[in-house]
CSV table of C-alpha atoms in Angstrom, one decimal:
chain,number,residue,atom,x,y,z
Z,104,MET,CA,-153.2,0.7,90.5
Z,105,GLN,CA,-152.7,3.1,93.5
Z,106,PRO,CA,-155.4,2.8,96.5
Z,107,LEU,CA,-157.8,5.3,95.5
Z,108,VAL,CA,-158.6,6.0,99.2
Z,109,PRO,CA,-155.3,5.8,101.4
Z,110,GLY,CA,-155.6,3.5,104.3
Z,111,LYS,CA,-158.6,1.8,103.6
Z,112,PRO,CA,-158.3,-1.5,101.7
Z,113,PRO,CA,-160.5,-2.0,98.4
Z,114,SER,CA,-162.8,-4.6,100.0
Z,115,GLU,CA,-164.1,-2.1,102.4
Z,116,THR,CA,-164.3,0.9,100.1
Z,117,ARG,CA,-167.3,1.6,97.8
Z,118,ILE,CA,-166.8,3.5,94.5
Z,119,VAL,CA,-169.5,4.6,92.3
Z,120,VAL,CA,-168.5,4.6,88.7
Z,121,ALA,CA,-170.3,6.9,86.2
Z,122,MET,CA,-170.9,4.8,83.3
Z,123,SER,CA,-171.7,6.1,79.8
Z,124,GLY,CA,-171.7,2.7,78.2
Z,125,GLY,CA,-168.4,3.6,76.1
Z,126,VAL,CA,-165.2,1.6,76.4
Z,127,ASP,CA,-163.6,4.3,78.9
Z,128,SER,CA,-165.9,4.2,81.6
Z,129,SER,CA,-166.3,0.5,81.3
Z,130,VAL,CA,-163.0,-0.2,81.6
Z,131,THR,CA,-162.7,2.2,84.8
Z,132,ALA,CA,-165.4,0.0,86.4
Z,133,ALA,CA,-163.9,-3.3,85.3
Z,134,LEU,CA,-160.2,-2.2,86.4
Z,135,LEU,CA,-161.8,-1.3,90.1
Z,136,LYS,CA,-163.9,-4.4,90.3
Z,137,GLU,CA,-160.6,-6.4,89.6
Z,138,ALA,CA,-158.9,-4.6,92.2
Z,139,GLY,CA,-161.4,-5.6,94.7
Z,140,TYR,CA,-163.4,-2.4,95.3
Z,141,ASP,CA,-167.1,-2.5,96.1
Z,142,VAL,CA,-168.1,-1.2,92.7
Z,143,VAL,CA,-171.7,0.6,91.9
Z,144,GLY,CA,-172.2,1.6,88.2
Z,145,ILE,CA,-174.5,4.5,87.8
Z,146,THR,CA,-175.8,5.6,84.2
Z,147,LEU,CA,-177.7,8.9,83.4
Z,148,GLN,CA,-180.6,8.7,81.2
Z,149,LEU,CA,-180.0,12.5,79.8
Z,150,TYR,CA,-181.4,12.6,76.5
Z,151,ASP,CA,-182.4,9.6,74.2
Z,152,HIS,CA,-182.3,11.0,70.8
Z,153,GLY,CA,-179.9,8.7,69.8
Z,154,GLU,CA,-182.2,5.8,70.0
Z,155,ALA,CA,-185.2,7.7,68.3
Z,156,VAL,CA,-182.8,8.3,65.0
Z,157,GLY,CA,-181.0,5.0,65.1
Z,158,ARG,CA,-177.6,6.8,65.6
Z,159,LYS,CA,-174.8,4.9,67.2
Z,160,GLY,CA,-172.4,6.3,69.3
Z,161,ALA,CA,-174.3,8.7,71.4
Z,162,CYS,CA,-173.4,9.0,75.0
Z,163,CYS,CA,-176.8,9.4,76.1
Z,164,ALA,CA,-178.4,7.0,73.8
Z,165,GLY,CA,-180.5,4.2,75.0
Z,166,GLN,CA,-178.0,1.7,73.5
Z,167,ASP,CA,-175.4,3.3,75.8
Z,168,ILE,CA,-177.6,2.7,78.7
Z,169,ARG,CA,-178.1,-1.2,77.7
Z,170,ASP,CA,-174.1,-1.5,77.1
Z,171,ALA,CA,-173.5,0.0,80.6
Z,172,ARG,CA,-175.9,-2.7,82.0
Z,173,ARG,CA,-174.3,-5.5,80.1
Z,174,VAL,CA,-170.9,-4.5,81.5
Z,175,ALA,CA,-172.1,-4.5,85.0
Z,176,GLU,CA,-174.1,-8.2,84.6
Z,177,SER,CA,-170.9,-9.5,83.1
Z,178,LEU,CA,-169.0,-8.4,86.0
Z,179,GLY,CA,-171.1,-8.8,88.7
Z,180,PHE,CA,-171.8,-5.5,90.3
Z,181,PRO,CA,-175.0,-3.6,90.9
Z,182,HIS,CA,-176.0,-1.0,87.9
Z,183,TYR,CA,-178.7,1.9,88.1
Z,184,VAL,CA,-180.0,4.2,85.5
Z,185,LEU,CA,-180.9,7.6,87.0
Z,186,ASP,CA,-183.6,9.8,84.9
Z,187,TYR,CA,-181.8,13.1,84.9
Z,188,GLU,CA,-183.6,14.5,81.7
Z,189,SER,CA,-185.3,17.4,83.0
Z,190,ARG,CA,-182.0,18.7,84.6
Z,191,PHE,CA,-180.4,18.0,81.6
Z,192,ARG,CA,-182.6,20.1,79.6
Z,193,ASP,CA,-182.4,22.9,81.9
Z,194,ALA,CA,-178.7,23.1,82.5
Z,195,VAL,CA,-177.4,22.1,79.3
Z,196,ILE,CA,-179.7,22.0,76.1
Z,197,ASP,CA,-181.7,25.1,77.1
Z,198,ASP,CA,-178.1,26.9,77.8
Z,199,PHE,CA,-176.8,25.5,74.2
Z,200,ALA,CA,-179.7,27.0,72.5
Z,201,ASP,CA,-179.7,30.4,74.3
Z,202,SER,CA,-176.1,30.8,74.0
Z,203,TYR,CA,-176.4,30.7,69.7
Z,204,LEU,CA,-179.2,33.4,70.3
Z,205,ARG,CA,-176.5,35.5,72.1
Z,206,GLY,CA,-174.0,35.3,69.1
Z,207,GLU,CA,-171.9,32.8,71.2
Z,208,THR,CA,-170.1,29.3,70.7
Z,209,PRO,CA,-171.1,27.1,73.3
Z,210,VAL,CA,-169.1,24.1,74.8
Z,211,PRO,CA,-172.1,21.8,76.2
Z,212,CYS,CA,-169.9,18.9,77.5
Z,213,ILE,CA,-168.5,21.4,80.2
Z,214,ARG,CA,-171.7,22.6,81.5
Z,215,CYS,CA,-172.9,18.9,81.7
Z,216,ASN,CA,-169.6,18.1,83.7
Z,217,GLN,CA,-170.2,21.2,85.7
Z,218,THR,CA,-173.9,20.9,86.7
Z,219,VAL,CA,-175.2,17.5,86.2
Z,220,LYS,CA,-172.5,15.2,86.3
Z,221,PHE,CA,-170.1,16.9,88.7
Z,222,ARG,CA,-172.9,18.3,91.1
Z,223,ASP,CA,-176.0,16.1,91.2
Z,224,LEU,CA,-174.3,12.6,90.4
Z,225,LEU,CA,-172.0,13.6,92.9
Z,226,ASP,CA,-174.2,14.1,95.5
Z,227,THR,CA,-175.9,10.9,94.5
Z,228,ALA,CA,-172.7,9.0,95.0
Z,229,ARG,CA,-172.5,10.1,98.6
Z,230,SER,CA,-175.9,9.3,99.4
Z,231,LEU,CA,-175.2,5.6,98.3
Z,232,GLY,CA,-172.2,5.8,101.1
Z,233,ALA,CA,-169.5,5.7,98.2
Z,234,GLU,CA,-165.8,7.0,99.2
Z,235,ALA,CA,-165.5,8.4,95.9
Z,236,LEU,CA,-167.0,8.8,92.4
Z,237,ALA,CA,-164.7,7.4,89.6
Z,238,THR,CA,-165.1,8.4,86.0
Z,239,GLY,CA,-163.7,7.5,82.6
Z,240,HIS,CA,-162.2,10.9,81.9
Z,241,TYR,CA,-158.4,11.3,80.8
Z,242,LEU,CA,-157.3,13.5,83.5
Z,243,ARG,CA,-154.8,13.0,86.4
Z,244,ARG,CA,-155.3,13.6,90.2
Z,245,ALA,CA,-152.8,14.2,92.8
Z,246,GLU,CA,-152.7,14.3,96.5
Z,247,ALA,CA,-151.0,17.9,97.6
Z,248,ALA,CA,-149.6,19.0,100.9
Z,249,GLY,CA,-152.4,19.3,103.3
Z,250,GLY,CA,-154.4,16.2,101.7
Z,251,ARG,CA,-156.1,18.6,99.2
Z,252,ALA,CA,-156.3,17.2,95.8
Z,253,THR,CA,-154.6,18.8,92.5
Z,254,LEU,CA,-155.7,17.9,89.0
Z,255,HIS,CA,-153.2,17.6,86.1
Z,256,ARG,CA,-153.3,17.1,82.4
Z,257,ALA,CA,-153.3,13.4,81.2
Z,258,ARG,CA,-150.1,11.6,80.4
Z,259,ASP,CA,-151.4,11.0,76.6
Z,260,GLU,CA,-151.8,14.7,75.6
Z,261,SER,CA,-153.9,13.3,72.7
Z,262,ARG,CA,-156.6,12.1,74.9
Z,263,ASP,CA,-156.2,14.6,77.7
Z,264,GLN,CA,-159.8,16.1,78.9
Z,265,SER,CA,-158.8,19.0,81.3
Z,266,TYR,CA,-160.1,21.6,79.1
Z,267,PHE,CA,-163.6,20.3,79.7
Z,268,LEU,CA,-163.4,19.9,83.4
Z,269,PHE,CA,-162.1,23.3,84.3
Z,270,ALA,CA,-165.1,23.9,86.3
Z,271,THR,CA,-164.3,21.2,88.8
Z,272,THR,CA,-164.1,22.8,92.3
Z,273,ALA,CA,-161.6,21.8,94.9
Z,274,GLU,CA,-164.1,20.1,97.2
Z,275,GLN,CA,-165.1,18.1,94.1
Z,276,ALA,CA,-161.4,17.4,93.3
Z,277,ASP,CA,-161.2,15.7,96.6
Z,278,TYR,CA,-163.9,13.3,96.0
Z,279,LEU,CA,-163.1,12.5,92.5
Z,280,ARG,CA,-161.1,9.8,90.8
Z,281,PHE,CA,-159.6,9.5,87.4
Z,282,PRO,CA,-158.0,5.9,87.1
Z,283,LEU,CA,-157.5,6.4,83.4
Z,284,GLY,CA,-155.1,9.5,83.7
Z,285,ASP,CA,-151.9,7.6,83.3
Z,286,MET,CA,-153.0,5.6,80.2
Z,287,ASN,CA,-153.4,5.7,76.6
Z,288,LYS,CA,-156.4,4.7,74.6
Z,289,ASP,CA,-154.5,1.6,73.1
Z,290,THR,CA,-154.0,0.5,76.9
Z,291,VAL,CA,-157.5,1.0,77.7
Z,292,ARG,CA,-158.6,-0.9,74.5
Z,293,ALA,CA,-156.3,-3.9,75.6
Z,294,HIS,CA,-157.9,-4.0,79.0
Z,295,ALA,CA,-161.4,-4.1,77.5
Z,296,GLU,CA,-160.2,-7.1,75.2
Z,297,ARG,CA,-158.3,-8.7,78.1
Z,298,LEU,CA,-161.6,-8.6,80.6
Z,299,ALA,CA,-163.8,-9.5,77.5
Z,300,LEU,CA,-166.0,-6.4,78.1
Z,301,PRO,CA,-169.1,-6.7,75.7
Z,302,VAL,CA,-167.8,-3.1,74.4
Z,303,ALA,CA,-164.4,-3.8,73.7
Z,304,THR,CA,-165.0,-2.9,70.0
Z,305,LYS,CA,-167.3,0.0,70.5
Z,306,PRO,CA,-166.2,2.9,68.7
Z,307,ASP,CA,-165.7,6.5,70.4
Z,308,SER,CA,-168.5,8.9,70.3
Z,309,GLN,CA,-167.5,11.8,68.4
Z,310,ASP,CA,-171.0,14.0,68.3
Z,311,ILE,CA,-172.5,16.1,70.9
Z,312,CYS,CA,-174.7,13.4,72.5
Z,313,PHE,CA,-178.1,15.3,71.9
Z,314,VAL,CA,-177.1,16.5,68.5
Z,315,PRO,CA,-177.8,14.0,65.8
Z,316,GLN,CA,-175.1,13.6,63.1
Z,317,GLY,CA,-174.0,16.6,64.6
Z,318,LYS,CA,-176.3,18.9,63.0
Z,319,TYR,CA,-176.7,21.7,65.7
Z,320,HIS,CA,-178.3,23.9,63.8
Z,321,GLU,CA,-181.3,22.0,63.1
Z,322,LEU,CA,-181.8,21.6,67.0
Z,323,VAL,CA,-180.9,25.1,67.8
Z,324,ALA,CA,-183.5,26.4,65.0
Z,325,LYS,CA,-186.1,24.0,66.6
Z,326,LEU,CA,-185.5,25.3,70.1
Z,327,ARG,CA,-185.0,29.0,69.5
Z,328,PRO,CA,-186.4,29.8,66.0
Z,329,GLY,CA,-185.0,33.3,66.0
Z,330,ALA,CA,-181.5,32.0,65.7
Z,331,ALA,CA,-182.5,30.8,62.3
Z,332,ALA,CA,-183.7,34.3,61.0
Z,333,ALA,CA,-182.1,35.6,57.9
Z,334,GLY,CA,-179.9,38.9,58.0
Z,335,ASP,CA,-177.1,40.8,56.5
Z,336,ILE,CA,-173.4,39.7,56.2
Z,337,VAL,CA,-171.7,43.1,56.3
Z,338,ASP,CA,-167.8,44.1,56.5
Z,339,LEU,CA,-166.2,45.9,59.5
Z,340,SER,CA,-167.4,49.3,58.1
Z,341,GLY,CA,-171.0,48.1,58.6
Z,342,ALA,CA,-171.4,47.9,54.5
Z,343,VAL,CA,-173.8,45.1,53.4
Z,344,LEU,CA,-172.0,42.2,51.2
Z,345,GLY,CA,-174.6,39.6,51.3
Z,346,ARG,CA,-177.2,37.8,52.9
Z,347,HIS,CA,-176.8,34.9,55.7
Z,348,GLU,CA,-179.6,32.1,57.0
Z,349,GLY,CA,-179.1,32.6,60.6
Z,350,ILE,CA,-176.2,33.6,62.6
Z,351,LEU,CA,-176.4,29.9,64.0
Z,352,ARG,CA,-174.6,28.5,61.3
Z,353,TYR,CA,-171.7,31.0,61.7
Z,354,THR,CA,-168.7,30.7,64.3
Z,355,ILE,CA,-166.0,33.3,64.9
Z,356,GLY,CA,-162.8,32.5,62.9
Z,357,GLN,CA,-164.9,30.7,60.1
Z,358,ARG,CA,-163.6,31.0,56.7
Z,359,ARG,CA,-165.5,28.3,54.6
Z,360,GLY,CA,-169.1,28.7,53.8
Z,361,ILE,CA,-169.5,32.5,54.3
Z,362,GLY,CA,-170.5,32.6,50.5
Z,363,ILE,CA,-169.2,36.0,49.6
Z,364,GLY,CA,-166.3,36.5,47.1
Z,365,THR,CA,-164.3,39.8,47.2
Z,366,GLY,CA,-160.9,38.6,46.0
Z,367,GLU,CA,-159.5,38.4,49.2
Z,368,PRO,CA,-160.1,35.6,52.0
Z,369,LEU,CA,-162.6,36.7,54.7
Z,370,TYR,CA,-163.3,35.4,58.2
Z,371,VAL,CA,-166.2,35.6,60.7
Z,372,VAL,CA,-164.8,38.5,63.0
Z,373,ARG,CA,-167.9,39.1,65.2
Z,374,LEU,CA,-171.5,37.9,65.7
Z,375,ASP,CA,-174.0,40.8,66.3
Z,376,PRO,CA,-177.3,38.9,67.7
Z,377,GLU,CA,-179.1,42.4,68.2
Z,378,ARG,CA,-178.9,43.3,64.7
Z,379,ASN,CA,-178.8,39.8,63.3
Z,380,ARG,CA,-175.6,40.6,61.4
Z,381,VAL,CA,-172.3,38.5,60.4
Z,382,VAL,CA,-169.3,40.8,60.4
Z,383,VAL,CA,-166.6,39.5,58.4
Z,384,GLY,CA,-163.0,41.0,57.6
Z,385,PRO,CA,-159.4,40.1,57.2
Z,386,ARG,CA,-157.6,37.7,59.2
Z,387,GLU,CA,-155.8,40.2,61.2
Z,388,ALA,CA,-159.0,41.6,62.4
Z,389,LEU,CA,-159.6,38.1,64.4
Z,390,LEU,CA,-156.5,38.9,66.5
Z,391,VAL,CA,-157.4,39.7,70.2
Z,392,ALA,CA,-155.0,40.7,73.0
Z,393,ARG,CA,-157.7,40.5,76.1
Z,394,VAL,CA,-160.0,38.3,77.1
Z,395,THR,CA,-162.9,38.9,79.7
Z,396,LEU,CA,-164.2,35.9,81.6
Z,397,LYS,CA,-167.2,35.2,83.8
Z,398,GLU,CA,-167.7,32.4,86.6
Z,399,VAL,CA,-164.1,31.7,87.0
Z,400,ASN,CA,-163.3,28.6,88.8
Z,401,TRP,CA,-159.7,29.1,90.5
Z,402,LEU,CA,-157.8,26.0,91.6
Z,403,GLY,CA,-154.6,27.9,92.6
Z,404,ASP,CA,-152.6,27.3,95.8
Z,405,GLY,CA,-153.3,31.3,96.7
Z,406,PRO,CA,-156.1,33.7,96.1
Z,407,LEU,CA,-156.6,35.1,92.4
Z,408,GLY,CA,-155.9,38.7,92.9
Z,409,GLU,CA,-155.5,42.1,91.2
Z,410,ALA,CA,-152.0,41.9,90.9
Z,411,GLY,CA,-152.1,39.2,88.4
Z,412,ALA,CA,-150.4,35.7,87.8
Z,413,GLU,CA,-148.4,34.3,85.1
Z,414,ILE,CA,-150.2,31.1,84.0
Z,415,SER,CA,-151.0,29.0,80.6
Z,416,VAL,CA,-154.2,29.3,78.8
Z,417,LYS,CA,-156.1,27.1,76.5
Z,418,LEU,CA,-158.7,28.8,74.3
Z,419,ARG,CA,-159.7,25.9,72.7
Z,420,SER,CA,-159.5,22.2,73.6
Z,421,THR,CA,-157.6,21.5,70.5
Z,422,GLN,CA,-154.8,24.0,71.0
Z,423,GLY,CA,-151.7,24.0,73.1
Z,424,PRO,CA,-151.4,26.2,76.1
Z,425,LEU,CA,-150.5,30.1,75.4
Z,426,PRO,CA,-148.4,32.3,77.9
Z,427,ALA,CA,-150.8,34.7,79.5
Z,428,ARG,CA,-151.5,36.9,82.7
Z,429,VAL,CA,-154.5,36.7,84.7
Z,430,PHE,CA,-156.1,39.4,87.0
Z,431,GLY,CA,-158.8,38.4,89.3
Z,432,ALA,CA,-162.1,40.5,90.0
Z,433,ALA,CA,-164.8,40.5,92.2
Z,434,ASP,CA,-167.5,37.9,92.0
Z,435,GLY,CA,-165.8,35.5,89.7
Z,436,TRP,CA,-164.9,37.6,86.9
Z,437,ALA,CA,-161.5,37.9,85.5
Z,438,GLU,CA,-159.4,39.4,82.7
Z,439,ILE,CA,-156.7,37.5,80.9
Z,440,GLU,CA,-154.0,39.3,79.0
Z,441,LEU,CA,-152.4,37.2,76.2
Z,442,ALA,CA,-148.5,37.2,75.6
Z,443,ARG,CA,-149.2,37.4,72.0
Z,444,PRO,CA,-152.5,38.0,69.9
Z,445,GLU,CA,-154.5,34.9,69.1
Z,446,GLY,CA,-157.5,34.7,66.5
Z,447,GLY,CA,-160.6,32.8,66.6
Z,448,VAL,CA,-161.5,33.5,70.1
Z,449,SER,CA,-165.0,33.2,70.6
Z,450,PRO,CA,-167.4,34.2,73.6
Z,451,GLY,CA,-169.5,31.2,74.9
Z,452,GLN,CA,-166.3,29.2,74.8
Z,453,ALA,CA,-164.0,28.4,78.1
Z,454,CYS,CA,-160.7,29.9,78.5
Z,455,VAL,CA,-158.9,27.4,81.0
Z,456,PHE,CA,-155.7,28.0,83.1
Z,457,TYR,CA,-152.6,25.7,83.7
Z,458,ASP,CA,-149.4,26.1,85.6
Z,459,GLY,CA,-147.2,23.4,83.5
Z,460,ASP,CA,-149.3,20.4,83.6
Z,461,ARG,CA,-151.5,21.5,86.6
Z,462,LEU,CA,-155.0,22.6,85.7
Z,463,LEU,CA,-155.7,25.8,87.5
Z,464,GLY,CA,-159.3,26.2,86.7
Z,465,GLY,CA,-160.9,28.7,84.2
Z,466,GLY,CA,-163.8,30.6,83.2
Z,467,TRP,CA,-166.2,31.4,80.4
Z,468,ILE,CA,-165.5,34.0,77.8
Z,469,VAL,CA,-167.9,36.8,77.5
Z,470,ALA,CA,-165.6,39.5,75.7
Z,471,THR,CA,-162.5,39.9,73.7
Z,472,GLU,CA,-160.6,43.0,72.9
Z,473,SER,CA,-158.9,43.3,69.5
Z,474,ALA,CA,-155.0,43.6,69.4
Z,475,ALA,CA,-155.3,46.6,67.1
Z,476,ARG,CA,-157.4,48.3,69.9
Z,477,ALA,CA,-155.2,47.4,72.6
Z,478,ALA,CA,-152.2,48.4,70.9
């Protein structure tokens, strides 16, 4: 393992590790402890719904806190639990619910990293005298010229989490460390077995931590009843084709579960929260050529200006990078011009920028322009 803080021996270097109770963050803490670092583990109490419903594998559940504590005890380093439930509700859960009211498709894990984890927890790590905050994310960090850090996709593309970390600022990147960025999951599991960690065989979490069994619409309906109100399903001309049971049950690009038979495949093209309508159409109506972003975080070497820059973008976490051009604007806004039209692009999701494997930041999608209109 390369030194986390150049010029300083591990024995004199305190590292705070964000511990979720899962295998990845546990191995991160264990490897740093093995390397001789002064490790302090911190677990955030965010939302304990997992324990209440008896669901395993939720990153914020009570069982996960106990697992993190067991790992720390087995390796002999201090571990603290911080109650961030009110911050998490304000910054993540309420934003998640409000996003559905606006007809968007939110990505709460990014908001959590952007606010609670990489802002509040980072401040806590500094207050404890730590030289760095380490996490179990699959992301690579490198030292660039001038001592500033650059962020890069993980070596194992199947585990890469750079999409979810686009909002990491340059200042935060200087302080953060990602020891698993060059590893694959099999290697991490092997370390967990070798070090006899209590969580070595624990499965990965699949759900959003505060949404039991992935039934997000039930949570949103409880928090924001208006999002579950019935309304019309219409075609592109506005003709009523059927009824829906709440726009929160639909996402742009969805084909299955619309419940309308017209003899040709129909897709959700747009959500209209003001009139409580779901707009459907043929696949070609999904294609967009331009995307408008807000809250843009730019990690490039020079300023992002109106002249535009050639980059690659990911519009979903599971897709490969697409060629595009980004045009900067004032107050954190930007326009993305796609080299070729793309379907299923939804407001509320993230558009993440890359130069090769380097993460250049990204922004939140607020609007799209159809390929037909752009032409």
